[in-house]
Short mmCIF file of C-alpha atoms in Angstrom, two decimals:
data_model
loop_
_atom_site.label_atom_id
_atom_site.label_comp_id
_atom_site.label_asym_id
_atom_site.label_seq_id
_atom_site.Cartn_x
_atom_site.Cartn_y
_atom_site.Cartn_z
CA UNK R 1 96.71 84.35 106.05
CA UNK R 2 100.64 84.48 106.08
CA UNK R 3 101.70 81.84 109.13
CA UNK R 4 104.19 83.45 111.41
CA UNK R 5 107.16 81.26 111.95
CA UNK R 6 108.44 80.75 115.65
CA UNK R 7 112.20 82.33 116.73
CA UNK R 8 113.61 85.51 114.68
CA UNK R 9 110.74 86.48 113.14
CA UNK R 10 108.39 86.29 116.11
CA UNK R 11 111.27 88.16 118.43
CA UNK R 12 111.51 90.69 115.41
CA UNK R 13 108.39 91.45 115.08
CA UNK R 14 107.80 92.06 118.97
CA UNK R 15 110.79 94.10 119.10
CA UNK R 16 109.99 96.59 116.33
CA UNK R 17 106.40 96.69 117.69
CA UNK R 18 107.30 98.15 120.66
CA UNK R 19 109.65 100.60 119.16
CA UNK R 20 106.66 102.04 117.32
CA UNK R 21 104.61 101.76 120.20
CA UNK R 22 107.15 104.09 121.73
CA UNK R 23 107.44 106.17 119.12
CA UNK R 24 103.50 106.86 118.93
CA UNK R 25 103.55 107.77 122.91
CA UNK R 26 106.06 110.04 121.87
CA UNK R 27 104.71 111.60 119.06
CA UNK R 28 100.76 111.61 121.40
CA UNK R 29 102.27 113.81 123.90
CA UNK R 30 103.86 116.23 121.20
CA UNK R 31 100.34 116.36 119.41
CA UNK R 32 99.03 117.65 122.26
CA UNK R 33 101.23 120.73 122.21
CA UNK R 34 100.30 120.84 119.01
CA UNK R 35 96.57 120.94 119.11
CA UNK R 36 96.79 123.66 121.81
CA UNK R 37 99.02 126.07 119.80
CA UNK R 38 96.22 126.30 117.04
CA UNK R 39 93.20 126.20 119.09
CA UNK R 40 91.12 129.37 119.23
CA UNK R 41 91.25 130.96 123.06
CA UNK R 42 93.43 128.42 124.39
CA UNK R 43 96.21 129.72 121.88
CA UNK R 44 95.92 132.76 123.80
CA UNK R 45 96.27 131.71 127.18
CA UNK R 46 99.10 129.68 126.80
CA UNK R 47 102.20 131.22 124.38
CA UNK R 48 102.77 127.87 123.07
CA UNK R 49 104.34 129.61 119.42
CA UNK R 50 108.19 129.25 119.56
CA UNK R 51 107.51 125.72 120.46
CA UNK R 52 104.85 124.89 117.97
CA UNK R 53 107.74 124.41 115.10
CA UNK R 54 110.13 122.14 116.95
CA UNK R 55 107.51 119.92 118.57
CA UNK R 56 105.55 119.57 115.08
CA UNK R 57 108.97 118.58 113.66
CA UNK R 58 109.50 115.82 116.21
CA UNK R 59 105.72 114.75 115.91
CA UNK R 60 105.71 114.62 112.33
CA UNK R 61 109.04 112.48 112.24
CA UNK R 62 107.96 109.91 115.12
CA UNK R 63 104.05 109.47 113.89
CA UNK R 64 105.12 108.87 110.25
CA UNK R 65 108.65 108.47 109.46
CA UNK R 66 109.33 106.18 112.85
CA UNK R 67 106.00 104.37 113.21
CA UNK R 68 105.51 103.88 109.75
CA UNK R 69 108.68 102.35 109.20
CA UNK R 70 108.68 100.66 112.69
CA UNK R 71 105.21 98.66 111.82
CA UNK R 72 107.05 98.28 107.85
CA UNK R 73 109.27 95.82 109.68
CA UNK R 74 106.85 94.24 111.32
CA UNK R 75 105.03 93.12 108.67
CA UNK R 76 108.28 92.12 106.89
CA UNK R 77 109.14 90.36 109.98
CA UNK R 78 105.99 88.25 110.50
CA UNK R 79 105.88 86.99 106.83
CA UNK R 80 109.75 86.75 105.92
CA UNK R 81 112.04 83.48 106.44
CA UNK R 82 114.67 83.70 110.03
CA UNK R 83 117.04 84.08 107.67
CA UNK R 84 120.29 87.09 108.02
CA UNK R 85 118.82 87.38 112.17
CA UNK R 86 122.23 89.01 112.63
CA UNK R 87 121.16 91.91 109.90
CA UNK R 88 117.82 92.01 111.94
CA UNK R 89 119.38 93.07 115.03
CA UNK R 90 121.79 95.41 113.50
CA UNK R 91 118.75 97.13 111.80
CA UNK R 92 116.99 97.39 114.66
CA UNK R 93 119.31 98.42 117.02
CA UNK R 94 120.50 101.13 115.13
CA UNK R 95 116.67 102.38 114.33
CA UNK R 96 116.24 102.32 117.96
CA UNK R 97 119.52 104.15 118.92
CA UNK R 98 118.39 106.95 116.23
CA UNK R 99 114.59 107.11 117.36
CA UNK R 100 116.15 107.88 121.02
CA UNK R 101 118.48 110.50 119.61
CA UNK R 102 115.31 112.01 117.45
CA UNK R 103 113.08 112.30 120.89
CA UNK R 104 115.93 114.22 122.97
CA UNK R 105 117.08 116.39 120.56
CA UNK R 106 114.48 119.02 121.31
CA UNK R 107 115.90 119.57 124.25
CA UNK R 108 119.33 120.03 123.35
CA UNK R 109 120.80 123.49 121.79
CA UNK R 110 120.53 124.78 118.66
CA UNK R 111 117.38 122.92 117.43
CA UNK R 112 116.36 125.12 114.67
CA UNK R 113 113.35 123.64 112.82
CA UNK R 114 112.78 123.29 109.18
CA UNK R 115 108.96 122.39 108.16
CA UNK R 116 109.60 121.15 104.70
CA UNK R 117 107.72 118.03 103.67
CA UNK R 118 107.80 114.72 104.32
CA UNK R 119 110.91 114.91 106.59
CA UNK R 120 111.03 117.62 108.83
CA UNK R 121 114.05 118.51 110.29
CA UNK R 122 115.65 120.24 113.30
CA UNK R 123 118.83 122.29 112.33
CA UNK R 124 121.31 120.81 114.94
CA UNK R 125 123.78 117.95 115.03
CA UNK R 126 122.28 115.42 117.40
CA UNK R 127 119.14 115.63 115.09
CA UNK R 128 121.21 115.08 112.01
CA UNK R 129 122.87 112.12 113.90
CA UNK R 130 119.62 110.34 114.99
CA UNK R 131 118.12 110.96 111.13
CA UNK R 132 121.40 108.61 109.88
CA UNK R 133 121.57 106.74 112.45
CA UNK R 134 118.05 105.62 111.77
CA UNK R 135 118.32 105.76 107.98
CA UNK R 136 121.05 103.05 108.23
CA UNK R 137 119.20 101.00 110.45
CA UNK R 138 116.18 100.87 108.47
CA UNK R 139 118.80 100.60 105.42
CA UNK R 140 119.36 96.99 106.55
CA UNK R 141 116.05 96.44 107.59
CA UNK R 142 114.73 96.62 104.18
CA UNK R 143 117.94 94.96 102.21
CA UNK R 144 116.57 91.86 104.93
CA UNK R 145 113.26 92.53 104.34
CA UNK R 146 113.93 91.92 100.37
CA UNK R 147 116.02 88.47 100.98
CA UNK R 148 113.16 87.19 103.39
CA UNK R 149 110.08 87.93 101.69
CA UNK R 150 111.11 86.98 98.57
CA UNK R 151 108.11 85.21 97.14
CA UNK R 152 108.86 81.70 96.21
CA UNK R 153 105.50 81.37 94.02
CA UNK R 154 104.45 85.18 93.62
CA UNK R 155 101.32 84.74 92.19
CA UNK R 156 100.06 82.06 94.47
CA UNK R 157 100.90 83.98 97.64
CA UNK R 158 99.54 87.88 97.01
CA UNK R 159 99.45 89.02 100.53
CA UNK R 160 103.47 87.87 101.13
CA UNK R 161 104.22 89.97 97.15
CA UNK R 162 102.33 92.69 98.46
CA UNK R 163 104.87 93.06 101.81
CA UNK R 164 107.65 91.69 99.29
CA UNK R 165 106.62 94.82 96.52
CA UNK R 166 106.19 97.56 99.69
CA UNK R 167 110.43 96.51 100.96
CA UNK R 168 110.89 97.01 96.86
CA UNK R 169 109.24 100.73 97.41
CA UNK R 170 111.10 101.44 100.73
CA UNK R 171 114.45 100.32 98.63
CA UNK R 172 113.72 102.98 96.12
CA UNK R 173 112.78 105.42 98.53
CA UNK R 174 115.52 105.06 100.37
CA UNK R 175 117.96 105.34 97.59
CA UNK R 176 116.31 108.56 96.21
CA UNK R 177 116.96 109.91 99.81
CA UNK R 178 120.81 109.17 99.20
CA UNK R 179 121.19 110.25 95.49
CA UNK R 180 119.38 113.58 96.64
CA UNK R 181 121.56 114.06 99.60
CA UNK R 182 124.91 113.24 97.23
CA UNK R 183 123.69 115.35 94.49
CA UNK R 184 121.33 118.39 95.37
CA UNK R 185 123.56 121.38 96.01
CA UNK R 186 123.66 122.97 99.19
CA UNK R 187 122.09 126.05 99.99
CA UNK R 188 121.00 127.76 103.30
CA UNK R 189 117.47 127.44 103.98
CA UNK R 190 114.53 124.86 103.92
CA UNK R 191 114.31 125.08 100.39
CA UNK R 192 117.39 122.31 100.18
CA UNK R 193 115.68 119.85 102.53
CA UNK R 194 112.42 120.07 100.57
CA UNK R 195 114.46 119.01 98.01
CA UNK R 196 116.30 116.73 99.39
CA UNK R 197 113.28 115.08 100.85
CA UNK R 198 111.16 115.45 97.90
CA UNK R 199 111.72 112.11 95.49
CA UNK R 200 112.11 110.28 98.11
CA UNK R 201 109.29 111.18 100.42
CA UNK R 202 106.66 111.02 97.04
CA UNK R 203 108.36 107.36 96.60
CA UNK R 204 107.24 106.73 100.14
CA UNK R 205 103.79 106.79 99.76
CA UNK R 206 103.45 103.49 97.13
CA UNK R 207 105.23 101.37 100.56
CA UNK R 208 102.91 103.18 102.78
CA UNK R 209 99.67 102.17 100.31
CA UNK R 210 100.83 99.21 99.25
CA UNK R 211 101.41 97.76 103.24
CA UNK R 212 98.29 99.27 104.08
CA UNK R 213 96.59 96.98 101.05
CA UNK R 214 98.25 94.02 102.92
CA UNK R 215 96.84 95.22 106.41
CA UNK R 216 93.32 95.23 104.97
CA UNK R 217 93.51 92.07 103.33
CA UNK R 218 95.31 90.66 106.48
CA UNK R 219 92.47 91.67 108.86
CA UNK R 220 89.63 90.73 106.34
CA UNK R 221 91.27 87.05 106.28
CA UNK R 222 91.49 87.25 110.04
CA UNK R 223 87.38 88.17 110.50
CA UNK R 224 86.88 85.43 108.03
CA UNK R 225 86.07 87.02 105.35
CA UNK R 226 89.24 86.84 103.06
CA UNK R 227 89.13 88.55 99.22
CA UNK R 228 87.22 86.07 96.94
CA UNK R 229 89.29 87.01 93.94
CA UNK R 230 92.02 84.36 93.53
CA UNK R 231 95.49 84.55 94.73
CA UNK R 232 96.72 84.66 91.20
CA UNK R 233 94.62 87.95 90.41
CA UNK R 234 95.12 89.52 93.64
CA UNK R 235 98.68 89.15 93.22
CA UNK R 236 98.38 90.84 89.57
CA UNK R 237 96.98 93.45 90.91
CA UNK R 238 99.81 93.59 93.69
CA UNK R 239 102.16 94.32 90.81
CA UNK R 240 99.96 96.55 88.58
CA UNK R 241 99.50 98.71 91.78
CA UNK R 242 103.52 98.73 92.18
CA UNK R 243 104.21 99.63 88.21
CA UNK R 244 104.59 103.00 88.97
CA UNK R 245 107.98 102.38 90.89
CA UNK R 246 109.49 102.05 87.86
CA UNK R 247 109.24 105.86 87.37
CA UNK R 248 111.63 106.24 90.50
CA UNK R 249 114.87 105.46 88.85
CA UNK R 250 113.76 106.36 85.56
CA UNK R 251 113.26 110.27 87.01
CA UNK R 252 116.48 110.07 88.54
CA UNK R 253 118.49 109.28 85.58
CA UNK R 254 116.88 111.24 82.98
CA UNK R 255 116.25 114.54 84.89
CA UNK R 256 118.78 116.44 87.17
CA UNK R 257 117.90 115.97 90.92
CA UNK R 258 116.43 118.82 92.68
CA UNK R 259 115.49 121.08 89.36
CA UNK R 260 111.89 122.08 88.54
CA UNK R 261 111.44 119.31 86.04
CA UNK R 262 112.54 116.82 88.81
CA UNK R 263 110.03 118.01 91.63
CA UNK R 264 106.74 118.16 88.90
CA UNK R 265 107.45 114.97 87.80
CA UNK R 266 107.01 113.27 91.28
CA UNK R 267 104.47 115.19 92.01
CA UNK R 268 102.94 113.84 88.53
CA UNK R 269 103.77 110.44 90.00
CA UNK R 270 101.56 110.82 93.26
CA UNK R 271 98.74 112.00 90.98
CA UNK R 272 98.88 109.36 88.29
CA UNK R 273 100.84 106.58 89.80
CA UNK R 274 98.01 106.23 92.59
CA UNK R 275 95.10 105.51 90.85
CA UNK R 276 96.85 102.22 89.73
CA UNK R 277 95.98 101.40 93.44
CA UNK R 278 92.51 101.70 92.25
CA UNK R 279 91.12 97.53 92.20
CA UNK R 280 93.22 97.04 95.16
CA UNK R 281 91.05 100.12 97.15
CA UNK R 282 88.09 98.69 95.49
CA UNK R 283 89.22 95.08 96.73
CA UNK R 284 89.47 97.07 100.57
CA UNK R 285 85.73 98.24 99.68
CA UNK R 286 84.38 94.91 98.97
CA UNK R 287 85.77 93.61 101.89
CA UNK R 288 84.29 95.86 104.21
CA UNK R 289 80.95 95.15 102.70
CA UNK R 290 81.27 91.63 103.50
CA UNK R 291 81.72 92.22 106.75
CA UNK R 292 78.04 93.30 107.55
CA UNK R 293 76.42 91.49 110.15
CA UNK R 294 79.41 89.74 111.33
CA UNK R 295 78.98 89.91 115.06
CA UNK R 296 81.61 91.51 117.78
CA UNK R 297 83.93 89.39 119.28
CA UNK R 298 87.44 89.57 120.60
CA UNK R 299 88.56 90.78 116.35
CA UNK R 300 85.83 93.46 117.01
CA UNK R 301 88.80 95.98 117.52
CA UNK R 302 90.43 94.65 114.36
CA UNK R 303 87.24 95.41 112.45
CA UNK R 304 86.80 98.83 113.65
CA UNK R 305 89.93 99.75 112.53
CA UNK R 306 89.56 98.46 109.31
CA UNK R 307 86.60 100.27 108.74
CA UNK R 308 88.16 103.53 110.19
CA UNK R 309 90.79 103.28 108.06
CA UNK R 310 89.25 103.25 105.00
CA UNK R 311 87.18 105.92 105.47
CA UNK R 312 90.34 108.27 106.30
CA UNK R 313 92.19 106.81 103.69
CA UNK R 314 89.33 107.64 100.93
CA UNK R 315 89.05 111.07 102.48
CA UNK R 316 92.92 111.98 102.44
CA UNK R 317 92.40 110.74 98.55
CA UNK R 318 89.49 112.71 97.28
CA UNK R 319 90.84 116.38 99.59
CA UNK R 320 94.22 115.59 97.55
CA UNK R 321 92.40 116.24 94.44
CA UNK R 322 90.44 119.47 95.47
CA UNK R 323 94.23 121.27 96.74
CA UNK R 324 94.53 125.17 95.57
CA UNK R 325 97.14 126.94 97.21
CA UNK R 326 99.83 126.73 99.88
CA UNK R 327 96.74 126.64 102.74
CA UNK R 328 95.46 123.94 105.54
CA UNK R 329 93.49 121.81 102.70
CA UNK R 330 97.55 119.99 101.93
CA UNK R 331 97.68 119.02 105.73
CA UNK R 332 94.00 117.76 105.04
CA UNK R 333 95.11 115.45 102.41
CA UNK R 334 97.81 114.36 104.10
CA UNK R 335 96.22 113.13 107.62
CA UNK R 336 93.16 111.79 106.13
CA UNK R 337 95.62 109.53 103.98
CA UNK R 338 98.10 109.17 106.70
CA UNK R 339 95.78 108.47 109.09
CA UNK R 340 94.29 106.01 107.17
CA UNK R 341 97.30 104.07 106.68
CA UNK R 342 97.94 104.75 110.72
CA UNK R 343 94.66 102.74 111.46
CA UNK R 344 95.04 99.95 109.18
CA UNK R 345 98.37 99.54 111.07
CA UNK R 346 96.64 99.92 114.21
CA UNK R 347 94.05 96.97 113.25
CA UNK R 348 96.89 94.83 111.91
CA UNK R 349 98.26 95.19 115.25
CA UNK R 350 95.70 93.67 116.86
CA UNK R 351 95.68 91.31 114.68
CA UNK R 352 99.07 90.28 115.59
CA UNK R 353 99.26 90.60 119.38
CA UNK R 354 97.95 87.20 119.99
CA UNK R 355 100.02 85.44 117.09
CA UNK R 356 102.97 86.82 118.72
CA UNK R 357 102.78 85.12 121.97
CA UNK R 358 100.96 88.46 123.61
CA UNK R 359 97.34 88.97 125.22
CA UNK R 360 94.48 89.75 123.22
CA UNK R 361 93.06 93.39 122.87
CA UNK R 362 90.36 92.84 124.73
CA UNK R 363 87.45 95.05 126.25
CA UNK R 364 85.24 97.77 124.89
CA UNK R 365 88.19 100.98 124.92
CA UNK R 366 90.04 98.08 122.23
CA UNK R 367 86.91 97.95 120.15
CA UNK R 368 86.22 101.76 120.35
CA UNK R 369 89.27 102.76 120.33
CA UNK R 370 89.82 103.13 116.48
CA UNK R 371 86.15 104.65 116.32
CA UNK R 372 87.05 107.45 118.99
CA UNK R 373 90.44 107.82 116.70
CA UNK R 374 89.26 107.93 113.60
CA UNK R 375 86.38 110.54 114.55
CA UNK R 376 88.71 112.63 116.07
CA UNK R 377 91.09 112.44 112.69
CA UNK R 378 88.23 112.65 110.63
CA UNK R 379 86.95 115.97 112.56
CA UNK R 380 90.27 117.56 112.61
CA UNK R 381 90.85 117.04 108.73
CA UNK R 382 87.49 118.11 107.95
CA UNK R 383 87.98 121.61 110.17
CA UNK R 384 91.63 121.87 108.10
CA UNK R 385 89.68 121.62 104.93
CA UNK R 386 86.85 123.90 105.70
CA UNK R 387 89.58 126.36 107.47
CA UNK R 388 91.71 125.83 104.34
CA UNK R 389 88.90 126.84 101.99
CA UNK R 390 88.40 129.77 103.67
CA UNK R 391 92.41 130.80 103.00
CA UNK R 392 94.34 130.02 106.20
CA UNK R 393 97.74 129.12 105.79
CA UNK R 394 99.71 126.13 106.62
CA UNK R 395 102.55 125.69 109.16
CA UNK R 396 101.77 128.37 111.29
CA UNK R 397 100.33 129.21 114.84
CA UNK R 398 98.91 131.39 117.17
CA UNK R 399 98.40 134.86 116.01
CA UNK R 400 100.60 134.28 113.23
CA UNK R 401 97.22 132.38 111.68
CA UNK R 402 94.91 135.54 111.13
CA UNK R 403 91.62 134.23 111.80
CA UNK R 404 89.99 136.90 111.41
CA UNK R 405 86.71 135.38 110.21
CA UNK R 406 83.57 133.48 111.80
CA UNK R 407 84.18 130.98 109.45
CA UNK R 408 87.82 130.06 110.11
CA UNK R 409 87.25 130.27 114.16
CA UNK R 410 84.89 127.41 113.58
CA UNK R 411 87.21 125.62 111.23
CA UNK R 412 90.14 125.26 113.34
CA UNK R 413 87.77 124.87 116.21
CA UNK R 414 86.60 121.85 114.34
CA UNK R 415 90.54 121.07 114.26
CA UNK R 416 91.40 121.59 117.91
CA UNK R 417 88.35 119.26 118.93
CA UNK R 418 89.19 116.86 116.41
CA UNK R 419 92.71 117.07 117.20
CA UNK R 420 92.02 116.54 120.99
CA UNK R 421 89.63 113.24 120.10
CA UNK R 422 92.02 111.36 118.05
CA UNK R 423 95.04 112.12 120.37
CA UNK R 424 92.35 110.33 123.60
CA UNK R 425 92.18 107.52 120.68
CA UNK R 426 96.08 107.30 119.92
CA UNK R 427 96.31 106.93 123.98
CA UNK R 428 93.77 104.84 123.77
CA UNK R 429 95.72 103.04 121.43
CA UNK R 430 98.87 102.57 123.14
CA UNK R 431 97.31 101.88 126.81
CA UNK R 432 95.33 98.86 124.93
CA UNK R 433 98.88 97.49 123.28
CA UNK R 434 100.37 97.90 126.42
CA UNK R 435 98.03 95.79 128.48
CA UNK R 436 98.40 93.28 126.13
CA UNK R 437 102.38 92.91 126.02
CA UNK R 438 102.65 93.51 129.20
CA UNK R 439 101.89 89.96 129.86
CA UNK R 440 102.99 86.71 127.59
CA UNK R 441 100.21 84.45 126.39
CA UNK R 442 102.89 81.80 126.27
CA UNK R 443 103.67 81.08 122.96
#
C-alpha cells in the first residue's frame, strides 16, 4: 500500500476530503428534490417541475464533477511527494471558492438550466464564474498532481502509476474542455454546451476508471488481501488500460472540434477504449473473491463498499451496451457506472480516515452503509432501465413523463424507492465521515 507522508500531503488530503464531503451533502439534499419530482403520486402533490431542471443541474455538477474531482486530489495527495505545497493551496482554494459559487447560484437570478451531458450548466453569470473558477483550481491541482506522483520506478510501484496515469487523463480532459471552449462556435442553445462538454467529458471517464482501479486495489491491500499478480504486471496493465488516451489529442488534431465526425469518434472511444480496462476489472473480480470468509472488523465498511462498487460498476457497463434511444436506459448506464466509481471512493475513504490522523468509521450504519447505498442505486438504475425499455424519456418530470402504462408506474416507482434508499445511504455516508473528523486521532 502507498505510505502517506506526514505535512502537505496529509493536510491536502484532509482538506480536499472535506470539500467533497461538502459537496456530497450538497448534492444529497438536491437528490431529494429530485427523487420527488419523478415519483408517481408524490409528483402530484407537490409541483416540484420548474425546479426539477435547476436542482438536477446543481446535483449532477456537485455528485460528479465536484466530488469526483475533490476525492481525484485526494488520492493524488496521499501518494504524491510535499513538493509545489504553494500550488496545492492555490488549487484548492480556488476549487473551493468555485464549489461555493456553484451551490448559491440557484438562488440567484437568471439561472436558466441546460441538461446537456456530462456538465450541466445553469445559464447565468455567477454559475459561469464558479465553473472557471473551479476549472482553474483543479487546473493546478492536476499540473501538481503530475510533478508529485511521478513514478520514480513505474513498474515496481502500480498502484502510485495508476493515480500517476488517472492526473495524465484529467490533463487531457481538461485540455479538451479548453480547446472546445476556444474553438466550437457559438450558438444559442444546449446544443453548444453538449459540444463543448463532449471530448472532454468522454475523456473523463478513463480518470474516473482508472482511480477507481486504484481504490479497489487500495482497499484489497488494506483487508489483506493485495493482487497476487506482480507489481511489474499490474503496472502493465496500468498502462495498457490508459492506451486509449492517446486517441484524445490525436481526435483533436485530425478532426474539427464539435463536427459530427468529432462527437462519433469519442463516443467510439468510450465503447472501444474501455474494454482495455478489461484485466484490470477482472483483477477487481479476483479480489473480491479472495475476500470470502474474511471476518468483519473495523475495515468491514471498507469491504462493503468494495463489493458494492463493483457490482454498480459492472451494471453501469453491461446497461451501456443494451442503449436504444434518447430514453431513461442512458441515465441507467450512467449511475450504475458512476455510482460504482462513487462507492469505491466511498470505501477508499474509509480507508484513509485513520491514516490521516482522523477516527475510524466505526459501528454497524459504517459497515451498512455502502450496502443500504448501493441497494438503493442499484434499485433506482434497475427501475430507469425497466422504465427506459418501456420508452420513457430522459430529462424530464412530472406530467411532462407520460406514464401512461402499468409498466412504467412500476418502473419509476422502482426509481423513486431506489432513489430514496441510496440518498438514506449517501447521508449515511456523510454522518459516518463526519463523526470521524470531527475528532483527531492524533497523528
Amino acid at each position: 500500500m502507498p505510505a502517506i507522508a506526514s505535512g502537505t500531503p496529509t493536510h491536502l488530503a484532509r482538506a480536499w476530503l472535506w470539500l467533497g464531503v461538502m459537496a456530497l451533502i450538497g448534492s444529497g439534499l438536491l437528490a431529494v428534490l429530485l427523487v420527488l419530482s419523478r415519483t408517481p403520486g408524490i409528483q402530484d402533490v407537490f409541483p416540484l417541475k420548474d425546479l426539477f431542471r435547476a436542482a438536477l443541474v446543481v446535483h449532477v455538477d456537485l455528485s460528479v464533477a465536484v466530488w469526483f474531482m475533490a476525492f481525484a486530489a485526494v488520492i493524488w495527495s496521499a501518494v504524491g511527494t510535499a513538493s509545489l505545497t504553494w500550488l496545492g493551496w492555490v488549487g484548492f482554494g480556488l476549487a473551493a471558492l468555485g464549489t461555493a459559487l456553484m451551490t448559491v447560484s440557484p438562488f440567484f437570478p437568471g439561472a436558466e438550466p441546460m441538461l446537456n451531458n456530462y456538465i450541466p450548466v445553469l445559464k447565468q453569470p455567477l454559475f459561469f464564474a464558479s465553473i472557471w473558477t473551479f476549472a482553474a483550481g483543479s487546473s493546478l491541482t492536476v499540473l501538481r498532481a503530475l510533478v508529485t506522483t511521478w513514478p520514480q520506478r513505474p513498474l515496481a510501484e502500480p498502484l502510485l502509476l495508476g493515480a500517476f496515469l488517472g492526473a495524465i487523463a484529467a490533463l487531457l480532459a481538461l485540455g479538451a474542455f479548453y480547446v472546445s471552449w476556444a474553438q466550437v462556435p457559438w450558438v444559442e442553445g444546449m446544443i453548444y454546451y453538449e459540444v463543448l462538454f463532449w471530448g472532454g467529458g468522454h475523456t473523463l471517464q478513463f480518470q474516473h476508471a482508472l482511480l477507481m482501479v486504484v481504490a479497489w486495489l487500495w482497499i484489497a491491500a488494506q483487508l489483506g488481501r493485495p493482487s497476487r499478480v506482480s507489481a511489474r504486471a499490474l503496472s502493465v496493465l496500468f498502462l495498457v488500460a490508459a492506451l486509449p488516451l492517446l486517441a484524445v489529442p490525436a481526435i483533436y488534431l485530425w478532426v474539427p472540434v464539435g463536427s459530427l465526425p468529432h462527437m462519433e469518434l469519442f463516443a467510439k472511444l468510450m465503447l472501444w477504449g474501455h474494454p482495455y480496462m478489461g484485466p484490470l476489472i477482472l483483477l477487481g473480480a479476483l479480489s473480491l473473491w479472495r475476500l470470502r470468509g474474511l471476518p468483519t472488523d473495523l475495515d468491514g465498511p471498507a469491504r462493503s463498499a468494495l463489493l458494492a462498487s463493483f457490482i454498480l460498476f459492472a451494471l453501469g457497463g453491461v446497461l451501456g451496451y443494451l442503449i436504444e434511444g434518447v430514453n431513461v436506459v442512458i441515465p441507467a448506464h450512467y449511475h450504475g457506472s458512476t455510482v460504482g466509481v462513487t462507492l469505491a471512493f466511498m470505501g477508499l475513504a474509509y480507508v484513509l480516515l485513520p491514516k490521516l490522523g482522523f477516527n475510524r468509521p466505526a459501528g454497524r450504519m459504517a459497515i451498512w452503509q455502502p450496502y443500504v447505498y448501493g441497494a438503493g442505486q442499484l434499485l433506482h438504475v434497475l427501475g430507469l432501465a425497466w422504465s427506459g425499455g418501456y420508452g420513457v424519456q430522459r430529462k424530464v418530470a412530472g406530467a411532462d413523463q407520460l406514464l401512461t402504462t402499468l409498466p412504467q408506474k412500476i418502473g419509476m416507482g422502482m426509481m423513486g424507492l431506489g432513489g430514496l434508499i441510496a440518498v438514506i445511504g449517501g447521508l449515511m455516508f456523510v454522518l459516518v465521515c463526519l463523526k470521524a473528523m470531527s475528532r483527531r486521532s492524533g497523528r
